[in-house]
Every structure is written in structure tokens, then in C-alpha cells.
Amino acid sequence: MADFSQQVLKNIDKAAEYLKNNEVIAFQTETVYGLGAIINSDEALLKIYSLKNRAQDNPLITHVCLKEQIYKIAKNINKTAEVLIHEFFPGPLTLVLEKQKHVSNILTAGLDTIAMRMPSNKIAQKLIEKTGIPVAAASANKSGRPSPTHWKHVVEDFQDEIPCILYDHENQFCDFGLESTVVLCTDEKKLIILRSGSTTKEDIEKILEKYKLNTEVNLNKDLEKTLCPGMKYRHYSPKAKVILFNPLAFLTAGTKNKAAVLYLSELQESFLEKFELKYKFTNNSEYAKNLYKLFRECDQKKIEEIHCEIPSISGLGLALRDRLFKAKSQC
Ligand code: TXA
Ligand code: MG
């Protein structure tokens, strides 16, 4: 690994200077590390796509530090969106809203909508504040790789391709470890969760109920691919083969390969002993926080198969299942 000591930064002012000079930098958020650029420089936005090898039809999320910034970029913000902004911003929720005309087509990949999020991580907030312009950011991994949850993962994927990685020296791991929940919010009566994340369907429904809003929340899998371009690409994948198992089903003989197991349930020793590496989680939050880190660790340890328990379908289990199924898929 290259010596990255010059690029890993605690200095927010310096990181903001890079952004203002149309450079692309990485920065920590509460979900995963982002690869960011200011939204009013097409030159800088294009660099994000090329650095990540990202398809140009896959739009970026705009990160803001003030609610006013949302109203300068999006339009026709309905009552439901206002409630979600009030209750969940800052935090791991991204809202897809109608965009204003002046917004760059490179940022939104030509769509009429824009994805907006306000990170709760203090370093990310200060960075956006000091930059003075909203920051577009994608997860700071090469396309298809697991998202980075520690600055060392950003170094693995980008080595010396970017001038700096801004991190919180007191807590270098991202709090949640999975990307934000993305919700299409252009119809106030019908929300569509395009990507599940740490803000769960249940969290959103509870708030809608609190405000007595008669709004449906759907997880529309068929629509996802057209409405959320990013969902059609292979994602989150380690080099190792990912194998999923249900602890309630009969556990088969296991593996002859160098394998790891990630699990939540009490499992029989006769099953576990077949694995070289074993990681047990006490709950879904711990599973989510460590998933990408362990995918990367397993690759470094030349693990050939990663067997992952499939969590139940409620709460954060939904986001975990989504990432696990995508990591398993070969297309
Ligand atoms: O937690 C996160 O969301 C992280 C951190 C850095 O903020 N960012 C992130 O960005 O995961 P990225 O680029 O890896 O994923 C953004 C997702 C993609 O699936 C993209 O297609 C979708 O958001 N997206 C962006 N703009 C959209 C829009 N206007 N309509 C529908 N989907 C959109
Ligand atoms: Mg990503």
C-alpha cells in the first residue's frame, strides 16, 4: 500500500480548499465514506464518474448542511417530503425530489429528479459548511466493490488517485456501515424505497402516522431498476464467492474451500468448525456496521467463500438482505 500519510487529513479547511479548487476528495460520513466534488463544477463531477469507473447513467447524491440548500436545488417539495426532512435530516436518509432547471445534468445523469441528503457526521457537515457549496458524493469505492467504512478501504481502492481523505480521528469507522436509505418522494401520497438502509421502512411509517399523513410506503422491486439507476449494477462484492444461508433450514455439509462465516444465530459447533474465520454478531446493527469491512478483510486473507446468514425481513434486516443478495449475484 502506498504511503498515504500526506493525504489522510483531519484538517477540514484544507479539504474544503481542495473541493473549491474543483478537486475530488474522500470524506467520512455516518453511512460510508464518500467521494465528493462541488455540485457546480461539471469538470469535478465527471472526475467522480471516471475515478470510480461509474456508468454515466447512475446519478450522484447531493450532500447539504442546511435545509435552505435543499430549496435552492429541488422544487415542488411536498408536505410528506417536508416532514421527512424535519424528522430525519441530518441522518442516513436520501430523498429523491424534483430538481430545479439550473442543476447540472451530470450530477443527476439527465434525470428530472435529484437525490438529496444531509449527513449527520460532524466532519462531513463542517466540510460542506466550509466549502459553502453542496457536495455531490458517491460511495468512495471503485464501482462494484464494497463501500468503504474506514479510510484504509478508500486507500485500497484509490491509492494516490485523490489528494485527500478527510476522517474523524476520534472515530474512524462509519457508524452505520451501509449506504443511506434512498426514497423517491415526488408523490406525497406514495413513497417508494429505492434502496433500503439504516432508516427503515418502519421508522418512516411511524413518522407518517405521527403526522397523520395518509401516505403509502412501497418497496417496488420492479420499479427500482428504472427509478434508481444504481440498483441495476452489481454491487458491494468481495472477490470471494458469497454464499447465503438460512439458519432455520437444514445446514448442509459446508465447504472444502478456505471459508468464513458471518452469523447471528446460535449455530451448531459441527457446522462452525468447517470455517477458518467465524464472525458472530449480536444484532443487525453490528452485522451492518461490519459487513463491508469483513468482506474486504476476507479478500485480504484470501478467503474463497464467505457464508452469510440471511437476517429476517424486518427493520435493518431488509437493507442487509439487499446488500447480501447483491454481493452474491454475479451480474
Ligand atoms: O450513504 C450514502 O448514500 C453514501 C454516502 C457517501 O452519502 N452515498 C452513496 O452514493 O451510497 P452512491 O453513489 O454509491 O449511491 C447513490 C444511489 C445510486 O443507486 C443512484 O442510482 C441513486 O442513489 N440515485 C441518485 N440520484 C438519484 C435519482 N435522482 N433518482 C433515483 N436514484 C438516484
Ligand atoms: Mg455506491
Short mmCIF file of C-alpha atoms and ligand atoms in Angstrom, two decimals:
data_model
loop_
_atom_site.label_atom_id
_atom_site.label_comp_id
_atom_site.label_asym_id
_atom_site.label_seq_id
_atom_site.Cartn_x
_atom_site.Cartn_y
_atom_site.Cartn_z
CA MET A 1 0.00 0.00 0.00
CA ALA A 2 1.30 3.45 -0.89
CA ASP A 3 2.28 5.86 1.86
CA PHE A 4 -0.89 7.83 2.27
CA SER A 5 0.15 9.82 5.34
CA GLN A 6 0.07 13.10 3.42
CA GLN A 7 -3.42 12.57 2.09
CA VAL A 8 -5.25 11.35 5.20
CA LEU A 9 -6.44 14.53 6.79
CA LYS A 10 -8.02 15.87 9.93
CA ASN A 11 -7.80 19.40 8.53
CA ILE A 12 -11.26 20.38 7.33
CA ASP A 13 -10.14 23.77 5.93
CA LYS A 14 -7.60 22.12 3.67
CA ALA A 15 -10.14 19.55 2.48
CA ALA A 16 -12.64 22.34 1.70
CA GLU A 17 -9.93 24.15 -0.31
CA TYR A 18 -9.44 21.06 -2.47
CA LEU A 19 -13.18 20.94 -3.16
CA LYS A 20 -13.35 24.64 -4.01
CA ASN A 21 -10.49 24.09 -6.46
CA ASN A 22 -12.58 21.51 -8.36
CA GLU A 23 -10.72 18.53 -6.91
CA VAL A 24 -12.35 15.25 -5.88
CA ILE A 25 -11.69 14.16 -2.30
CA ALA A 26 -12.96 11.42 0.02
CA PHE A 27 -14.63 12.18 3.35
CA GLN A 28 -16.20 10.25 6.18
CA THR A 29 -19.98 10.20 6.70
CA GLU A 30 -22.09 8.26 9.20
CA THR A 31 -23.03 5.70 6.50
CA VAL A 32 -19.92 5.06 4.37
CA TYR A 33 -17.03 7.21 3.11
CA GLY A 34 -17.99 9.43 0.16
CA LEU A 35 -16.05 10.50 -2.91
CA GLY A 36 -17.09 14.13 -3.30
CA ALA A 37 -16.98 17.17 -5.54
CA ILE A 38 -18.80 20.53 -5.55
CA ILE A 39 -22.07 20.39 -7.46
CA ASN A 40 -21.41 23.44 -9.63
CA SER A 41 -18.30 22.08 -11.32
CA ASP A 42 -19.11 19.63 -14.11
CA GLU A 43 -15.40 19.05 -14.50
CA ALA A 44 -15.15 17.87 -10.89
CA LEU A 45 -18.37 15.81 -11.11
CA LEU A 46 -17.06 13.99 -14.18
CA LYS A 47 -13.92 13.11 -12.23
CA ILE A 48 -16.07 11.18 -9.71
CA TYR A 49 -17.51 9.04 -12.52
CA SER A 50 -14.14 8.37 -14.07
CA LEU A 51 -12.32 7.67 -10.79
CA LYS A 52 -14.98 5.15 -9.79
CA ASN A 53 -15.41 3.68 -13.30
CA ARG A 54 -19.05 4.51 -12.78
CA ALA A 55 -21.66 4.33 -15.53
CA GLN A 56 -22.74 7.82 -16.60
CA ASP A 57 -26.43 6.93 -16.21
CA ASN A 58 -26.02 6.49 -12.47
CA PRO A 59 -26.63 9.84 -10.70
CA LEU A 60 -24.88 11.17 -7.61
CA ILE A 61 -26.34 12.18 -4.24
CA THR A 62 -26.09 15.86 -3.27
CA HIS A 63 -24.98 16.42 0.33
CA VAL A 64 -26.06 19.58 2.14
CA CYS A 65 -25.51 21.01 5.61
CA LEU A 66 -28.50 23.40 5.71
CA LYS A 67 -32.16 22.80 4.90
CA GLU A 68 -32.23 26.06 2.86
CA GLN A 69 -29.83 24.47 0.38
CA ILE A 70 -32.44 21.82 -0.46
CA TYR A 71 -34.94 24.50 -1.50
CA LYS A 72 -32.39 26.09 -3.85
CA ILE A 73 -31.81 22.85 -5.74
CA ALA A 74 -35.10 20.92 -5.56
CA LYS A 75 -38.62 22.15 -6.34
CA ASN A 76 -42.25 21.24 -5.58
CA ILE A 77 -41.23 19.89 -2.18
CA ASN A 78 -44.43 18.34 -0.87
CA LYS A 79 -45.74 18.04 2.69
CA THR A 80 -44.52 14.44 3.06
CA ALA A 81 -41.01 15.43 1.98
CA GLU A 82 -41.07 18.34 4.43
CA VAL A 83 -41.98 16.00 7.28
CA LEU A 84 -39.22 13.54 6.36
CA ILE A 85 -36.68 16.37 6.14
CA HIS A 86 -37.82 17.69 9.52
CA GLU A 87 -37.69 14.31 11.24
CA PHE A 88 -34.78 12.51 9.57
CA PHE A 89 -32.31 15.18 8.41
CA PRO A 90 -29.49 15.08 9.30
CA GLY A 91 -29.14 11.30 9.09
CA PRO A 92 -28.87 8.23 6.84
CA LEU A 93 -31.84 9.08 4.58
CA THR A 94 -31.69 10.35 0.97
CA LEU A 95 -34.76 11.91 -0.62
CA VAL A 96 -35.31 11.95 -4.36
CA LEU A 97 -37.12 15.16 -5.27
CA GLU A 98 -37.89 17.13 -8.43
CA LYS A 99 -34.86 19.14 -9.46
CA GLN A 100 -34.62 22.79 -10.46
CA LYS A 101 -33.66 23.61 -14.04
CA HIS A 102 -30.24 25.09 -13.27
CA VAL A 103 -28.98 21.83 -11.70
CA SER A 104 -26.24 20.05 -13.66
CA ASN A 105 -27.33 17.10 -15.80
CA ILE A 106 -24.07 15.40 -14.99
CA LEU A 107 -24.99 15.41 -11.30
CA THR A 108 -28.39 13.84 -11.97
CA ALA A 109 -27.40 11.74 -15.01
CA GLY A 110 -30.02 13.58 -17.05
CA LEU A 111 -32.95 12.75 -14.72
CA ASP A 112 -35.60 15.33 -13.73
CA THR A 113 -35.04 14.40 -10.11
CA ILE A 114 -32.24 14.95 -7.63
CA ALA A 115 -31.21 12.82 -4.64
CA MET A 116 -30.50 14.89 -1.51
CA ARG A 117 -29.12 14.03 1.86
CA MET A 118 -27.83 15.83 4.95
CA PRO A 119 -25.16 13.74 6.68
CA SER A 120 -25.15 13.71 10.48
CA ASN A 121 -21.41 13.09 10.76
CA LYS A 122 -19.95 16.32 12.17
CA ILE A 123 -16.84 16.22 9.97
CA ALA A 124 -18.97 15.88 6.83
CA GLN A 125 -21.24 18.70 7.99
CA LYS A 126 -18.33 21.04 8.68
CA LEU A 127 -16.73 20.17 5.36
CA ILE A 128 -19.89 21.16 3.45
CA GLU A 129 -20.27 24.28 5.57
CA LYS A 130 -16.68 25.41 4.95
CA THR A 131 -16.93 24.62 1.25
CA GLY A 132 -20.03 26.83 1.08
CA ILE A 133 -21.47 24.77 -1.81
CA PRO A 134 -23.37 21.45 -1.64
CA VAL A 135 -21.16 18.44 -2.26
CA ALA A 136 -22.07 15.60 -4.63
CA ALA A 137 -20.72 12.30 -3.42
CA ALA A 138 -20.82 8.64 -4.32
CA SER A 139 -19.56 5.91 -2.05
CA ALA A 140 -15.74 6.06 -2.19
CA ASN A 141 -15.17 2.62 -3.73
CA LYS A 142 -14.44 1.51 -7.27
CA SER A 143 -17.77 0.50 -8.83
CA GLY A 144 -18.81 -2.99 -7.81
CA ARG A 145 -16.56 -3.13 -4.71
CA PRO A 146 -17.87 -3.00 -1.13
CA SER A 147 -18.36 0.58 0.08
CA PRO A 148 -15.59 1.86 2.39
CA THR A 149 -16.34 2.12 6.08
CA HIS A 150 -12.79 3.13 7.13
CA TRP A 151 -10.31 5.45 5.41
CA LYS A 152 -7.98 2.47 4.83
CA HIS A 153 -10.59 1.00 2.48
CA VAL A 154 -10.55 4.22 0.45
CA VAL A 155 -6.77 3.91 0.19
CA GLU A 156 -7.18 0.31 -1.05
CA ASP A 157 -9.37 1.44 -3.94
CA PHE A 158 -7.84 4.81 -4.82
CA GLN A 159 -4.22 4.71 -3.60
CA ASP A 160 -2.80 8.04 -4.78
CA GLU A 161 -5.57 8.94 -7.25
CA ILE A 162 -7.13 11.52 -4.90
CA PRO A 163 -5.41 14.30 -2.93
CA CYS A 164 -7.09 13.73 0.43
CA ILE A 165 -9.31 11.61 2.66
CA LEU A 166 -10.97 13.55 5.46
CA TYR A 167 -11.77 11.46 8.52
CA ASP A 168 -12.82 11.79 12.11
CA HIS A 169 -9.72 10.89 14.13
CA GLU A 170 -11.81 10.02 17.18
CA ASN A 171 -13.99 7.52 15.34
CA GLN A 172 -12.55 6.40 12.02
CA PHE A 173 -15.18 3.73 11.34
CA CYS A 174 -18.52 4.84 9.91
CA ASP A 175 -21.31 4.49 12.46
CA PHE A 176 -23.85 2.64 10.30
CA GLY A 177 -21.68 0.86 7.73
CA LEU A 178 -24.35 0.63 4.99
CA GLU A 179 -25.32 3.32 2.47
CA SER A 180 -28.28 5.62 3.17
CA THR A 181 -31.91 4.68 2.51
CA VAL A 182 -32.98 6.24 -0.82
CA VAL A 183 -36.66 7.23 -1.02
CA LEU A 184 -38.49 8.56 -4.05
CA CYS A 185 -40.61 11.36 -2.65
CA THR A 186 -42.11 13.16 -5.65
CA ASP A 187 -45.64 11.87 -4.89
CA GLU A 188 -46.74 12.88 -1.40
CA LYS A 189 -49.25 10.02 -1.21
CA LYS A 190 -46.86 7.30 -2.30
CA LEU A 191 -43.24 6.88 -1.28
CA ILE A 192 -41.01 4.28 -2.90
CA ILE A 193 -37.97 2.97 -1.08
CA LEU A 194 -35.46 2.62 -3.91
CA ARG A 195 -32.63 1.42 -1.68
CA SER A 196 -33.06 0.14 1.89
CA GLY A 197 -30.72 1.44 4.57
CA SER A 198 -30.47 2.31 8.25
CA THR A 199 -33.57 4.49 8.18
CA THR A 200 -36.05 1.64 7.99
CA LYS A 201 -39.48 1.35 6.36
CA GLU A 202 -40.89 1.03 9.89
CA ASP A 203 -39.11 4.27 11.01
CA ILE A 204 -40.67 6.13 8.07
CA GLU A 205 -44.15 4.66 8.58
CA LYS A 206 -44.09 5.60 12.26
CA ILE A 207 -43.39 9.24 11.41
CA LEU A 208 -46.06 9.34 8.69
CA GLU A 209 -48.52 8.05 11.26
CA LYS A 210 -47.39 10.63 13.84
CA TYR A 211 -48.21 13.41 11.36
CA LYS A 212 -51.43 11.65 10.30
CA LEU A 213 -50.27 11.59 6.70
CA ASN A 214 -52.11 9.15 4.54
CA THR A 215 -49.03 8.11 2.57
CA GLU A 216 -48.13 4.62 1.36
CA VAL A 217 -44.57 3.33 1.62
CA ASN A 218 -43.69 0.78 -1.04
CA LEU A 219 -40.69 -1.33 -1.82
CA ASN A 220 -41.16 -1.72 -5.52
CA LYS A 221 -38.55 -4.11 -6.75
CA ASP A 222 -39.53 -3.96 -10.42
CA LEU A 223 -39.57 -0.21 -10.48
CA GLU A 224 -36.29 0.05 -8.58
CA LYS A 225 -34.13 -0.68 -11.57
CA THR A 226 -35.60 2.04 -13.72
CA LEU A 227 -36.20 4.58 -10.96
CA CYS A 228 -32.87 4.11 -9.22
CA PRO A 229 -30.25 3.54 -11.91
CA GLY A 230 -27.64 2.35 -9.43
CA MET A 231 -29.67 -0.71 -8.46
CA LYS A 232 -29.14 -2.45 -11.77
CA TYR A 233 -25.38 -2.76 -11.38
CA ARG A 234 -23.52 -5.42 -9.43
CA HIS A 235 -22.63 -4.04 -6.04
CA TYR A 236 -20.91 -4.49 -2.74
CA SER A 237 -18.96 -7.54 -3.83
CA PRO A 238 -15.86 -9.06 -2.33
CA LYS A 239 -13.62 -11.17 -4.57
CA ALA A 240 -14.65 -14.24 -2.59
CA LYS A 241 -17.80 -16.12 -3.52
CA VAL A 242 -20.70 -15.08 -1.27
CA ILE A 243 -22.97 -17.92 -0.14
CA LEU A 244 -26.14 -17.19 1.83
CA PHE A 245 -27.73 -19.50 4.37
CA ASN A 246 -30.88 -19.58 6.41
CA PRO A 247 -30.19 -20.86 9.95
CA LEU A 248 -33.66 -22.38 10.18
CA ALA A 249 -33.10 -24.52 7.13
CA PHE A 250 -31.04 -27.70 7.28
CA LEU A 251 -27.40 -26.66 7.36
CA THR A 252 -25.53 -28.61 4.71
CA ALA A 253 -22.06 -30.08 4.91
CA GLY A 254 -20.36 -26.73 4.33
CA THR A 255 -17.25 -26.24 2.31
CA LYS A 256 -13.94 -27.67 1.20
CA ASN A 257 -12.59 -24.21 0.41
CA LYS A 258 -10.95 -21.61 2.62
CA ALA A 259 -14.14 -20.14 4.02
CA ALA A 260 -15.52 -17.61 6.50
CA VAL A 261 -18.92 -17.46 8.17
CA LEU A 262 -20.83 -14.33 9.25
CA TYR A 263 -23.78 -15.15 11.51
CA LEU A 264 -26.31 -14.01 14.10
CA SER A 265 -27.95 -17.20 15.38
CA GLU A 266 -26.63 -19.85 17.74
CA LEU A 267 -25.18 -22.40 15.32
CA GLN A 268 -24.02 -25.94 15.90
CA GLU A 269 -20.31 -26.42 16.52
CA SER A 270 -20.27 -29.20 13.90
CA PHE A 271 -21.31 -26.58 11.30
CA LEU A 272 -18.99 -23.84 12.55
CA GLU A 273 -15.86 -25.96 12.75
CA LYS A 274 -15.65 -26.09 8.94
CA PHE A 275 -14.83 -22.39 8.76
CA GLU A 276 -11.42 -20.84 9.06
CA LEU A 277 -12.85 -17.48 10.14
CA LYS A 278 -16.02 -17.01 12.18
CA TYR A 279 -17.72 -13.69 12.98
CA LYS A 280 -20.76 -13.67 15.24
CA PHE A 281 -22.93 -10.56 15.57
CA THR A 282 -25.27 -9.81 18.44
CA ASN A 283 -27.72 -7.86 16.28
CA ASN A 284 -28.39 -6.50 12.79
CA SER A 285 -26.74 -3.12 13.53
CA GLU A 286 -23.48 -4.84 14.36
CA TYR A 287 -23.82 -7.03 11.24
CA ALA A 288 -24.42 -3.92 9.09
CA LYS A 289 -21.57 -1.94 10.60
CA ASN A 290 -19.05 -4.73 9.98
CA LEU A 291 -20.26 -6.33 6.74
CA TYR A 292 -18.17 -4.40 4.18
CA LYS A 293 -15.13 -4.31 6.45
CA LEU A 294 -15.26 -8.10 6.76
CA PHE A 295 -15.77 -8.58 3.01
CA ARG A 296 -12.57 -6.64 2.47
CA GLU A 297 -10.71 -8.45 5.28
CA CYS A 298 -11.72 -11.83 3.85
CA ASP A 299 -10.33 -10.82 0.45
CA GLN A 300 -7.05 -9.79 2.03
CA LYS A 301 -6.88 -13.14 3.82
CA LYS A 302 -7.53 -14.92 0.50
CA ILE A 303 -10.78 -16.43 1.75
CA GLU A 304 -12.55 -18.18 -1.16
CA GLU A 305 -16.09 -18.35 0.22
CA ILE A 306 -17.97 -16.12 2.64
CA HIS A 307 -21.06 -17.80 4.09
CA CYS A 308 -23.51 -15.17 5.37
CA GLU A 309 -26.61 -15.75 7.46
CA ILE A 310 -29.70 -14.15 5.92
CA PRO A 311 -31.36 -11.92 8.52
CA SER A 312 -35.12 -11.76 8.94
CA ILE A 313 -37.05 -9.41 6.69
CA SER A 314 -37.95 -6.62 9.14
CA GLY A 315 -36.15 -3.38 10.11
CA LEU A 316 -32.49 -3.21 9.19
CA GLY A 317 -32.73 -6.85 8.07
CA LEU A 318 -34.16 -5.57 4.79
CA ALA A 319 -31.09 -3.44 3.98
CA LEU A 320 -28.74 -6.26 4.97
CA ARG A 321 -30.60 -8.75 2.78
CA ASP A 322 -30.46 -6.33 -0.14
CA ARG A 323 -26.66 -5.92 0.17
CA LEU A 324 -26.11 -9.67 0.72
CA PHE A 325 -28.20 -10.70 -2.30
CA LYS A 326 -26.41 -8.14 -4.47
CA ALA A 327 -22.99 -9.25 -3.24
CA LYS A 328 -23.94 -12.83 -4.11
CA SER A 329 -25.23 -12.03 -7.57
CA GLN A 330 -22.76 -12.40 -10.40
CA CYS A 331 -24.32 -9.77 -12.72
O1 TXA B 1 -24.89 6.75 2.28
C1 TXA B 1 -24.83 7.13 1.12
O2 TXA B 1 -25.85 7.36 0.44
C2 TXA B 1 -23.44 7.33 0.51
C3 TXA B 1 -22.75 8.47 1.25
C4 TXA B 1 -21.42 8.82 0.69
O3 TXA B 1 -23.59 9.58 1.28
N1 TXA B 1 -23.52 7.58 -0.89
C5 TXA B 1 -23.85 6.62 -1.79
O4 TXA B 1 -23.78 7.07 -3.10
O5 TXA B 1 -24.14 5.49 -1.48
P1 TXA B 1 -23.81 6.06 -4.35
O6 TXA B 1 -23.50 6.93 -5.50
O7 TXA B 1 -22.91 4.94 -4.09
O8 TXA B 1 -25.30 5.62 -4.42
C6 TXA B 1 -26.31 6.54 -4.78
C7 TXA B 1 -27.56 5.83 -5.21
C8 TXA B 1 -27.39 5.15 -6.56
O9 TXA B 1 -28.03 3.88 -6.52
C9 TXA B 1 -28.10 6.10 -7.52
O10 TXA B 1 -28.64 5.44 -8.66
C10 TXA B 1 -29.20 6.65 -6.61
O11 TXA B 1 -28.59 6.81 -5.36
N2 TXA B 1 -29.69 7.97 -7.10
C11 TXA B 1 -29.04 9.14 -7.15
N3 TXA B 1 -29.80 10.11 -7.70
C12 TXA B 1 -30.98 9.54 -7.98
C13 TXA B 1 -32.20 10.00 -8.58
N4 TXA B 1 -32.35 11.25 -9.00
N5 TXA B 1 -33.21 9.12 -8.72
C14 TXA B 1 -33.09 7.84 -8.30
N6 TXA B 1 -31.97 7.33 -7.74
C15 TXA B 1 -30.92 8.16 -7.59
MG MG B 2 -22.14 3.11 -4.12
#
